[in-house]
Amino acid sequence: MTQDTTVPKLVTVIITTSPTPSAPSTELVSAILESFEQHCHALTLCNVIVVFDAFDQIVPTARLKKGQVTPQQAADFDEYKNNVKQLILTKYRHVGAKFTQRRATAEYGSPNPQNTVDYTITQTGDKKVTFIEPLRRLGFGLAVRSALKVTQTPFVWVQQHDWSLVADLPIQPLLQIMKAHDSHPETPIKYICLAAVRMLSYAISEQHHVLRELSSSLTGNYEDPTHPGVRIPLTPMYFWHDKPHIASTAHYLERVFPSRLAMLRGDFIEDKIGQRARAQMKEGLGGLGRELSVMPIGLLCGEREMRLNGQLKTVAELDEDEIYEIP
């Protein structure tokens, strides 16, 4: 299938990265970009925002998810950032571009002057490439929110630095389906996630029969309205995963980040919003759970397997025969 040239007008790629054992090597981000090139070339043509999240403490034993790094990892981080910047500028064809720079502040929690993180936004003149660098650790949630605030497209592709595509991704029909279902009275689609192998039986889980009934009624092959006969199998989501996903920019800001209270520094979206939504739905409550998923706004894109390759996790192998139904 030929990728629609309108994809770059609709999507901004957000890549979040932080101190990693492989730094100053760019192997993780390189693998992501190579997977884009091989399996979803349109993502290499989109605007790209890279958030370089910082660390909090230097300690003898690293706990990277807590923002704690070793002295060597701290020493390697500046070189890592420079290496990733050069890689991004090369892959997105902006080597030698002129930049503008401005400062911004991420606010979180209660209105306390201490509950802020300053960061710099460095952009090419055409805003094709953007680098965000906080002075303190943001955490994944605030990193994504900071990127969303400078996004100018209706959709975002959110990409953590340790997941890459391993098979062709039908991004064009996915976007057209999302556009067609944006305000659908029964199946509004605002978020599509590529999930891990353990979720292959997600739609037929024996747990929580009410959710299973809803899954049965809404799981199906959703048709791309611009290409009759092209269908994508999707099933409702009851959890907001941080794994690679496509989402509505406006929905993200309105529902996941409605105020500074929604996400604290260091939080992961799935640990905060995802857990809260799932808990409410298990209890049969409305509120955030219903808004996030039961409506549903999020769907799971079909996949076959997940492989581990050294330190690199690979996501959601989409089999062409299962993803496309082209007459």
Short mmCIF file of C-alpha atoms in Angstrom, two decimals:
data_model
loop_
_atom_site.label_atom_id
_atom_site.label_comp_id
_atom_site.label_asym_id
_atom_site.label_seq_id
_atom_site.Cartn_x
_atom_site.Cartn_y
_atom_site.Cartn_z
CA MET A 1 0.00 0.00 0.00
CA THR A 2 1.32 3.44 -0.94
CA GLN A 3 1.57 5.76 2.01
CA ASP A 4 -0.61 8.88 1.78
CA THR A 5 1.53 11.97 1.42
CA THR A 6 -0.85 13.73 3.81
CA VAL A 7 0.42 11.71 6.79
CA PRO A 8 3.17 14.28 7.63
CA LYS A 9 0.50 16.99 7.70
CA LEU A 10 -1.48 15.04 10.28
CA VAL A 11 1.15 13.55 12.60
CA THR A 12 4.03 14.75 14.76
CA VAL A 13 6.46 12.13 16.05
CA ILE A 14 7.31 12.52 19.75
CA ILE A 15 10.35 10.56 20.92
CA THR A 16 11.16 10.52 24.62
CA THR A 17 14.62 9.51 25.76
CA SER A 18 16.64 9.68 28.94
CA PRO A 19 19.87 8.26 30.42
CA THR A 20 20.35 4.69 29.23
CA PRO A 21 23.05 2.04 29.79
CA SER A 22 23.92 2.14 26.07
CA ALA A 23 24.74 5.88 26.09
CA PRO A 24 26.58 7.66 24.58
CA SER A 25 25.75 5.24 21.74
CA THR A 26 22.55 6.07 19.87
CA GLU A 27 21.71 2.41 19.23
CA LEU A 28 18.22 2.58 20.73
CA VAL A 29 17.10 5.67 18.83
CA SER A 30 18.90 4.47 15.69
CA ALA A 31 16.91 1.23 15.83
CA ILE A 32 13.66 3.19 16.08
CA LEU A 33 14.50 5.39 13.10
CA GLU A 34 15.61 2.41 11.04
CA SER A 35 12.34 0.66 11.85
CA PHE A 36 10.44 3.76 10.73
CA GLU A 37 12.37 3.77 7.48
CA GLN A 38 11.68 0.10 6.88
CA HIS A 39 8.14 -0.28 8.14
CA CYS A 40 6.50 3.18 8.13
CA HIS A 41 8.42 5.60 5.95
CA ALA A 42 5.85 8.35 6.46
CA LEU A 43 7.02 8.75 10.07
CA THR A 44 10.41 9.90 8.76
CA LEU A 45 8.68 12.72 6.87
CA CYS A 46 6.70 14.06 9.84
CA ASN A 47 7.70 16.80 12.24
CA VAL A 48 9.69 15.30 15.10
CA ILE A 49 10.04 16.37 18.73
CA VAL A 50 12.71 14.73 20.90
CA VAL A 51 12.49 15.18 24.66
CA PHE A 52 15.77 14.54 26.50
CA ASP A 53 14.58 13.87 30.03
CA ALA A 54 17.11 14.58 32.75
CA PHE A 55 18.12 12.67 35.88
CA ASP A 56 17.64 13.52 39.55
CA GLN A 57 20.50 11.86 41.41
CA ILE A 58 23.95 10.38 40.88
CA VAL A 59 24.25 7.14 42.86
CA PRO A 60 26.48 4.03 42.94
CA THR A 61 23.75 1.77 41.49
CA ALA A 62 21.47 3.10 38.77
CA ARG A 63 17.67 3.06 39.03
CA LEU A 64 16.85 4.71 35.75
CA LYS A 65 13.06 4.73 36.14
CA LYS A 66 13.57 6.64 39.37
CA GLY A 67 15.91 9.13 37.72
CA GLN A 68 18.98 7.76 39.49
CA VAL A 69 22.14 7.30 37.40
CA THR A 70 25.74 6.27 37.99
CA PRO A 71 28.58 8.81 37.72
CA GLN A 72 29.53 7.35 34.32
CA GLN A 73 25.97 7.58 33.01
CA ALA A 74 25.79 11.19 34.14
CA ALA A 75 29.08 11.94 32.40
CA ASP A 76 27.87 10.26 29.20
CA PHE A 77 24.53 12.06 29.00
CA ASP A 78 25.65 15.31 27.36
CA GLU A 79 27.53 13.37 24.68
CA TYR A 80 24.50 11.15 24.21
CA LYS A 81 22.24 14.15 23.66
CA ASN A 82 24.61 15.61 21.09
CA ASN A 83 24.85 12.28 19.28
CA VAL A 84 21.07 11.87 19.17
CA LYS A 85 20.64 15.42 17.89
CA GLN A 86 23.03 14.78 15.02
CA LEU A 87 21.28 11.50 14.26
CA ILE A 88 17.84 13.14 14.17
CA LEU A 89 19.04 16.05 12.04
CA THR A 90 20.57 13.61 9.58
CA LYS A 91 17.56 11.28 9.38
CA TYR A 92 15.13 14.18 9.10
CA ARG A 93 17.31 15.98 6.54
CA HIS A 94 18.07 19.12 8.56
CA VAL A 95 21.86 19.00 8.95
CA GLY A 96 23.18 22.57 9.11
CA ALA A 97 19.76 24.06 9.85
CA LYS A 98 19.51 27.26 11.87
CA PHE A 99 17.79 27.08 15.23
CA THR A 100 15.70 29.27 17.45
CA GLN A 101 15.59 28.75 21.20
CA ARG A 102 13.19 29.73 23.94
CA ARG A 103 12.46 28.77 27.51
CA ALA A 104 9.31 27.32 29.00
CA THR A 105 8.14 25.91 32.31
CA ALA A 106 6.39 22.66 33.15
CA GLU A 107 4.03 23.13 36.08
CA TYR A 108 2.66 20.22 38.08
CA GLY A 109 0.82 19.46 41.28
CA SER A 110 -0.44 22.20 43.57
CA PRO A 111 0.27 25.85 42.69
CA ASN A 112 3.61 25.99 44.49
CA PRO A 113 6.64 27.78 43.00
CA GLN A 114 8.70 24.66 43.74
CA ASN A 115 6.43 22.53 41.56
CA THR A 116 7.94 23.63 38.29
CA VAL A 117 10.65 22.46 35.90
CA ASP A 118 12.25 24.88 33.45
CA TYR A 119 13.21 23.58 30.03
CA THR A 120 14.56 24.84 26.73
CA ILE A 121 12.87 24.39 23.37
CA THR A 122 15.27 24.37 20.42
CA GLN A 123 13.67 24.33 16.97
CA THR A 124 14.71 24.52 13.35
CA GLY A 125 13.36 27.58 11.56
CA ASP A 126 10.60 25.56 9.88
CA LYS A 127 9.78 23.80 13.19
CA LYS A 128 10.39 20.46 11.52
CA VAL A 129 12.79 19.34 14.26
CA THR A 130 12.40 20.26 17.93
CA PHE A 131 14.56 19.35 20.93
CA ILE A 132 13.27 19.79 24.49
CA GLU A 133 15.78 19.71 27.36
CA PRO A 134 14.60 20.11 30.97
CA LEU A 135 16.88 21.33 33.73
CA ARG A 136 15.46 18.68 36.06
CA ARG A 137 13.83 15.34 35.47
CA LEU A 138 10.29 15.57 34.13
CA GLY A 139 9.27 11.92 33.93
CA PHE A 140 7.52 10.41 30.93
CA GLY A 141 4.15 12.06 31.58
CA LEU A 142 5.40 15.64 31.79
CA ALA A 143 7.84 14.97 28.94
CA VAL A 144 4.95 14.04 26.65
CA ARG A 145 2.87 16.99 27.85
CA SER A 146 5.74 19.40 27.15
CA ALA A 147 6.00 18.04 23.61
CA LEU A 148 2.24 18.21 23.05
CA LYS A 149 2.27 21.90 23.90
CA VAL A 150 4.48 22.66 20.89
CA THR A 151 2.76 20.18 18.56
CA GLN A 152 0.97 21.72 15.58
CA THR A 153 -0.66 18.62 14.07
CA PRO A 154 -3.98 16.98 15.01
CA PHE A 155 -2.33 13.64 15.84
CA VAL A 156 0.86 12.48 17.54
CA TRP A 157 2.89 9.30 17.39
CA VAL A 158 4.31 8.82 20.90
CA GLN A 159 7.47 6.74 20.96
CA GLN A 160 9.57 5.64 23.93
CA HIS A 161 13.23 5.08 23.14
CA ASP A 162 13.29 1.31 23.67
CA TRP A 163 10.55 0.12 21.31
CA SER A 164 10.77 -0.26 17.53
CA LEU A 165 8.56 -1.53 14.72
CA VAL A 166 9.27 -4.98 13.33
CA ALA A 167 6.68 -5.13 10.54
CA ASP A 168 4.82 -2.74 8.27
CA LEU A 169 2.51 -0.31 10.06
CA PRO A 170 -0.64 0.80 8.20
CA ILE A 171 -0.57 4.35 9.51
CA GLN A 172 -2.54 5.86 6.64
CA PRO A 173 -5.70 3.79 7.15
CA LEU A 174 -5.37 4.09 10.93
CA LEU A 175 -5.41 7.88 10.65
CA GLN A 176 -8.35 7.87 8.26
CA ILE A 177 -10.29 5.61 10.61
CA MET A 178 -9.51 7.93 13.53
CA LYS A 179 -10.63 10.96 11.54
CA ALA A 180 -13.85 9.24 10.47
CA HIS A 181 -14.60 8.13 14.06
CA ASP A 182 -13.49 11.30 15.81
CA SER A 183 -17.04 12.25 16.83
CA HIS A 184 -18.76 8.93 16.21
CA PRO A 185 -21.66 8.55 18.69
CA GLU A 186 -20.88 4.90 19.52
CA THR A 187 -17.20 4.37 18.70
CA PRO A 188 -15.21 7.60 18.91
CA ILE A 189 -11.55 6.68 18.40
CA LYS A 190 -8.96 9.00 19.95
CA TYR A 191 -6.09 6.61 20.73
CA ILE A 192 -4.72 3.47 19.09
CA CYS A 193 -2.03 1.48 20.90
CA LEU A 194 0.35 -1.20 19.69
CA ALA A 195 0.43 -3.61 22.60
CA ALA A 196 2.62 -6.49 23.74
CA VAL A 197 2.21 -10.21 23.08
CA ARG A 198 0.66 -10.91 26.47
CA MET A 199 -2.40 -8.97 25.32
CA LEU A 200 -3.21 -11.23 22.36
CA SER A 201 -6.23 -12.57 24.27
CA TYR A 202 -7.21 -9.13 25.53
CA ALA A 203 -10.57 -9.01 23.73
CA ILE A 204 -11.72 -12.41 25.07
CA SER A 205 -10.51 -12.15 28.67
CA GLU A 206 -12.71 -13.96 31.20
CA GLN A 207 -12.20 -11.20 33.74
CA HIS A 208 -14.76 -8.43 34.22
CA HIS A 209 -17.63 -9.75 32.13
CA VAL A 210 -19.14 -6.30 31.60
CA LEU A 211 -16.00 -5.15 29.84
CA ARG A 212 -15.86 -8.39 27.90
CA GLU A 213 -19.39 -7.83 26.62
CA LEU A 214 -18.41 -4.37 25.47
CA SER A 215 -15.30 -5.76 23.79
CA SER A 216 -17.39 -8.33 21.94
CA SER A 217 -19.76 -5.67 20.67
CA LEU A 218 -17.09 -3.24 19.47
CA THR A 219 -14.20 -5.47 18.38
CA GLY A 220 -14.06 -5.74 14.62
CA ASN A 221 -12.49 -4.75 11.32
CA TYR A 222 -12.72 -0.98 10.97
CA GLU A 223 -12.75 0.25 7.38
CA ASP A 224 -10.66 3.09 5.97
CA PRO A 225 -13.34 5.34 4.42
CA THR A 226 -10.93 6.62 1.78
CA HIS A 227 -9.97 3.11 0.64
CA PRO A 228 -13.06 0.85 0.60
CA GLY A 229 -12.12 -2.71 1.44
CA VAL A 230 -9.09 -1.80 3.57
CA ARG A 231 -9.88 -2.87 7.13
CA ILE A 232 -7.95 -2.78 10.40
CA PRO A 233 -8.86 -5.12 13.32
CA LEU A 234 -9.32 -3.11 16.51
CA THR A 235 -10.63 -3.86 19.97
CA PRO A 236 -11.55 -1.46 22.82
CA MET A 237 -8.88 -0.53 25.36
CA TYR A 238 -9.49 -0.24 29.09
CA PHE A 239 -6.06 1.02 29.98
CA TRP A 240 -3.90 3.86 28.67
CA HIS A 241 -0.55 2.28 27.78
CA ASP A 242 2.70 4.19 27.28
CA LYS A 243 3.77 1.78 24.53
CA PRO A 244 3.95 3.29 21.00
CA HIS A 245 0.61 4.77 20.08
CA ILE A 246 -1.21 7.22 17.85
CA ALA A 247 -3.47 9.69 19.61
CA SER A 248 -5.46 12.83 19.07
CA THR A 249 -3.42 15.82 20.23
CA ALA A 250 -6.48 17.67 21.50
CA HIS A 251 -7.78 14.61 23.33
CA TYR A 252 -4.42 14.08 25.00
CA LEU A 253 -4.34 17.62 26.33
CA GLU A 254 -8.02 17.73 27.31
CA ARG A 255 -8.38 14.30 28.92
CA VAL A 256 -4.96 13.10 30.03
CA PHE A 257 -3.56 16.53 30.98
CA PRO A 258 -6.61 18.66 31.85
CA SER A 259 -4.70 20.55 34.55
CA ARG A 260 -1.36 20.66 36.33
CA LEU A 261 -2.83 18.31 38.96
CA ALA A 262 -3.17 15.43 36.48
CA MET A 263 0.49 14.42 36.42
CA LEU A 264 3.31 14.84 38.93
CA ARG A 265 7.00 15.01 38.19
CA GLY A 266 8.35 11.53 37.52
CA ASP A 267 4.95 9.99 36.75
CA PHE A 268 4.30 7.58 33.89
CA ILE A 269 0.97 8.06 32.15
CA GLU A 270 0.00 4.39 32.34
CA ASP A 271 0.84 4.24 36.05
CA LYS A 272 -1.29 7.30 36.80
CA ILE A 273 -4.11 7.78 34.29
CA GLY A 274 -4.19 4.17 33.11
CA GLN A 275 -4.50 2.70 36.59
CA ARG A 276 -7.11 5.25 37.64
CA ALA A 277 -9.26 4.61 34.58
CA ARG A 278 -9.09 0.84 34.95
CA ALA A 279 -9.93 0.99 38.65
CA GLN A 280 -12.99 3.13 37.98
CA MET A 281 -14.24 0.81 35.27
CA LYS A 282 -13.79 -2.26 37.47
CA GLU A 283 -15.89 -0.54 40.10
CA GLY A 284 -18.53 0.41 37.55
CA LEU A 285 -17.93 4.13 37.94
CA GLY A 286 -18.24 6.76 35.25
CA GLY A 287 -15.86 9.69 35.28
CA LEU A 288 -12.37 9.34 33.90
CA GLY A 289 -12.65 5.62 33.23
CA ARG A 290 -15.65 6.04 31.00
CA GLU A 291 -14.20 9.09 29.28
CA LEU A 292 -10.89 7.38 28.57
CA SER A 293 -11.92 3.97 27.39
CA VAL A 294 -15.45 2.66 27.81
CA MET A 295 -16.76 5.11 25.22
CA PRO A 296 -14.22 3.95 23.81
CA ILE A 297 -11.53 6.42 22.84
CA GLY A 298 -8.73 3.91 22.70
CA LEU A 299 -8.35 0.78 20.67
CA LEU A 300 -5.75 -1.93 20.45
CA CYS A 301 -4.24 -2.60 17.05
CA GLY A 302 -3.87 -6.32 16.28
CA GLU A 303 -0.41 -7.84 16.63
CA ARG A 304 1.36 -11.18 16.46
CA GLU A 305 4.39 -11.14 18.68
CA MET A 306 6.94 -9.17 20.65
CA ARG A 307 10.62 -10.07 20.58
CA LEU A 308 13.47 -9.10 22.85
CA ASN A 309 16.72 -8.19 21.15
CA GLY A 310 19.39 -7.42 23.72
CA GLN A 311 18.32 -4.28 25.54
CA LEU A 312 15.95 -3.34 22.73
CA LYS A 313 12.30 -4.26 23.06
CA THR A 314 10.46 -4.59 19.77
CA VAL A 315 6.76 -3.97 19.54
CA ALA A 316 3.65 -5.32 17.88
CA GLU A 317 4.53 -7.30 14.80
CA LEU A 318 1.67 -6.53 12.45
CA ASP A 319 1.13 -9.30 9.91
CA GLU A 320 0.09 -7.86 6.56
CA ASP A 321 -2.42 -10.64 5.88
CA GLU A 322 -4.11 -9.96 9.20
CA ILE A 323 -3.99 -6.18 9.03
CA TYR A 324 -5.15 -5.55 5.48
CA GLU A 325 -8.17 -6.90 3.69
CA ILE A 326 -7.80 -5.51 0.18
CA PRO A 327 -10.15 -6.82 -2.53
#
